[in-house]
CSV table of C-alpha atoms in Angstrom, one decimal:
chain,number,residue,atom,x,y,z
A,1,MET,CA,-0.4,0.2,0.0
A,2,GLY,CA,0.7,4.2,-0.6
A,3,PRO,CA,2.8,5.3,2.2
A,4,THR,CA,0.0,7.7,2.5
A,5,LEU,CA,-2.6,5.2,3.4
A,6,TRP,CA,0.3,3.5,5.4
A,7,ASN,CA,0.4,5.9,7.8
A,8,ILE,CA,-2.9,7.0,8.3
A,9,LEU,CA,-4.0,3.1,8.5
A,10,ILE,CA,0.0,3.2,11.3
A,11,SER,CA,-0.5,5.7,13.2
A,12,GLY,CA,-3.7,4.7,15.3
A,13,LEU,CA,-1.1,1.9,17.3
A,14,ILE,CA,1.5,3.2,17.2
A,15,GLU,CA,0.0,6.1,19.0
A,16,ASN,CA,-1.4,3.7,21.5
A,17,LEU,CA,1.9,2.1,22.0
A,18,SER,CA,4.0,5.5,22.4
A,19,LYS,CA,1.5,5.5,24.9
A,20,ALA,CA,2.6,2.7,27.2
A,21,GLN,CA,5.0,3.5,30.0
A,22,ASP,CA,9.0,1.6,29.0
A,23,VAL,CA,8.0,0.8,25.7
A,24,LYS,CA,9.8,3.5,22.4
A,25,ILE,CA,9.0,2.6,19.5
A,26,VAL,CA,11.5,3.4,16.5
A,27,VAL,CA,9.4,3.9,12.9
A,28,PHE,CA,10.8,4.2,9.5
A,29,ALA,CA,8.9,3.7,5.6
A,30,ASP,CA,6.8,0.7,7.1
A,31,ASP,CA,10.2,-0.2,9.4
A,32,ILE,CA,8.7,-0.5,12.4
A,33,MET,CA,11.4,-2.0,15.8
A,34,ILE,CA,9.9,-1.5,19.4
A,35,MET,CA,11.7,-1.2,22.5
A,36,ILE,CA,10.5,-2.4,26.3
A,37,GLN,CA,13.3,-1.6,28.8
A,38,GLY,CA,12.9,-2.5,32.5
A,39,PRO,CA,13.6,-3.1,36.1
A,40,SER,CA,14.0,-7.3,35.6
A,41,HIS,CA,14.2,-9.5,33.2
A,42,SER,CA,9.3,-10.7,34.6
A,43,ALA,CA,9.0,-7.0,34.0
A,44,ILE,CA,10.0,-6.9,30.4
A,45,LEU,CA,8.5,-10.2,30.1
A,46,THR,CA,5.1,-8.9,30.9
A,47,THR,CA,5.6,-5.6,29.0
A,48,LEU,CA,6.8,-7.1,26.4
A,49,GLN,CA,3.1,-9.7,26.4
A,50,GLY,CA,1.2,-6.3,27.1
A,51,THR,CA,2.7,-5.0,23.8
A,52,LEU,CA,1.8,-8.2,22.1
A,53,ARG,CA,-1.6,-8.5,22.8
A,54,TYR,CA,-1.9,-5.4,22.2
A,55,ILE,CA,-1.0,-5.6,18.7
A,56,GLU,CA,-2.9,-8.8,18.4
A,57,ASP,CA,-5.8,-7.3,18.6
A,58,TRP,CA,-5.4,-4.1,16.2
A,59,ARG,CA,-4.1,-6.7,14.3
A,60,LYS,CA,-7.4,-8.1,13.9
A,61,TYR,CA,-9.9,-5.3,14.6
A,62,HIS,CA,-8.1,-4.2,11.5
A,63,ASN,CA,-7.7,-7.2,8.9
A,64,PHE,CA,-3.8,-6.6,9.3
A,65,GLU,CA,-1.9,-9.0,8.3
A,66,ILE,CA,1.9,-8.6,10.2
A,67,SER,CA,5.5,-11.3,8.3
A,68,THR,CA,6.3,-13.3,11.5
A,69,GLU,CA,9.7,-14.5,9.3
A,70,LYS,CA,10.5,-10.5,9.4
A,71,SER,CA,9.5,-10.1,12.9
A,72,ALA,CA,12.9,-11.3,15.4
A,73,LEU,CA,12.8,-10.7,19.1
A,74,MET,CA,15.6,-9.7,20.2
A,75,PRO,CA,17.3,-9.1,24.6
A,76,MET,CA,19.9,-7.3,24.5
A,77,PHE,CA,22.5,-7.6,26.6
A,78,ILE,CA,21.0,-10.2,28.6
A,79,ARG,CA,22.2,-14.0,29.0
A,80,LYS,CA,18.9,-15.7,29.8
A,81,SER,CA,17.8,-16.2,25.7
A,82,GLU,CA,16.1,-19.2,27.0
A,83,GLU,CA,13.6,-17.3,28.8
A,84,TYR,CA,12.2,-15.1,25.9
A,85,LYS,CA,12.3,-18.0,23.3
A,86,ARG,CA,10.7,-20.5,26.1
A,87,HIS,CA,8.0,-18.2,26.7
A,88,PRO,CA,4.3,-18.6,26.2
A,89,THR,CA,3.5,-15.5,23.8
A,90,ILE,CA,6.0,-14.8,22.0
A,91,VAL,CA,6.0,-18.6,20.3
A,92,ALA,CA,1.8,-18.3,19.5
A,93,CYS,CA,3.3,-15.7,18.0
A,94,GLY,CA,6.1,-16.6,16.0
A,95,ILE,CA,8.9,-14.6,16.8
A,96,LYS,CA,11.7,-15.4,16.7
A,97,VAL,CA,14.2,-14.8,19.0
A,98,VAL,CA,17.7,-13.8,17.9
A,99,SER,CA,21.0,-12.4,19.2
A,100,LYS,CA,21.7,-10.1,15.7
A,101,MET,CA,19.3,-8.2,13.1
A,102,ARG,CA,19.2,-5.5,10.7
A,103,TYR,CA,17.7,-3.1,11.1
A,104,LEU,CA,18.0,0.0,7.7
A,105,GLY,CA,20.7,-1.8,6.7
A,106,ILE,CA,22.6,-2.1,9.8
A,107,ILE,CA,23.7,-5.1,11.6
A,108,ILE,CA,23.0,-4.7,15.3
A,109,ASP,CA,23.8,-7.4,17.6
A,110,CYS,CA,22.1,-7.8,21.9
A,111,LYS,CA,25.7,-6.4,22.9
A,112,LEU,CA,25.9,-3.4,20.4
A,113,ASP,CA,28.6,-4.8,18.9
A,114,TRP,CA,30.2,-3.4,16.1
A,115,PHE,CA,31.3,-6.1,15.1
A,116,PRO,CA,28.5,-8.3,12.5
A,117,HIS,CA,28.0,-5.0,10.8
A,118,THR,CA,31.8,-4.4,10.1
A,119,GLN,CA,33.0,-8.1,9.0
A,120,HIS,CA,29.0,-8.4,7.0
A,121,LEU,CA,31.3,-4.8,5.0
A,122,GLU,CA,33.5,-6.4,4.7
A,123,ASN,CA,32.2,-10.1,2.5
A,124,LYS,CA,30.0,-7.6,0.2
A,125,SER,CA,33.3,-5.2,-0.3
A,126,LEU,CA,34.6,-8.3,-0.9
A,127,ARG,CA,32.3,-9.9,-3.0
A,128,ILE,CA,32.8,-6.1,-5.4
A,129,ARG,CA,36.3,-6.5,-5.1
A,130,ASN,CA,36.5,-10.2,-7.2
A,131,SER,CA,33.4,-8.8,-9.3
A,132,LEU,CA,35.3,-6.2,-9.8
A,133,VAL,CA,38.2,-7.9,-11.0
A,134,ARG,CA,37.1,-11.1,-13.3
A,135,CYS,CA,35.0,-8.3,-15.6
A,136,SER,CA,38.4,-7.0,-15.1
A,137,LYS,CA,41.6,-8.1,-17.9
A,138,GLY,CA,44.4,-9.0,-17.0
A,139,THR,CA,45.5,-5.9,-18.4
C-alpha cells in the first residue's frame, strides 16, 4: 500500500504503543522497531506480553497481516535468552528470538558490538572487488 495509506493505518497503533511506559517506538517507512526496557526480566516479559497482545488485537480488528518471517525479538545484554524463546506469548506469535538482526541496513547484535556489521561490510566489499576483478582484463 502507498505511504499515505500506511501512515493513516498505522498511526493509531503507534500512538497507543508510545503511551505505554517503558516502551519506545522507532518507525521508518514501513519498518517498526519496538524497544522495551525494565528493571527485571519478569517486568520486561510482562510489558512484552501486554504489547504483543495489544498488537495482535489491533491486527485482528483492522484485518491486518504482520510478517512473522520479518519479525524478530532480540533480548539485549541478557544471558537468559532461553527464557524468551520459551515464553508462551512469543511462541504463540511465532516470533523468532535472535542474537543479531538487520534493521535499516545496519546489523545490530545483542551486545551492541559493531563486529557483525563490520564483518558484513567486509564480505560485501570483498564480493564487489571479486566481481570487478572478474570483469577486468589481465592488463
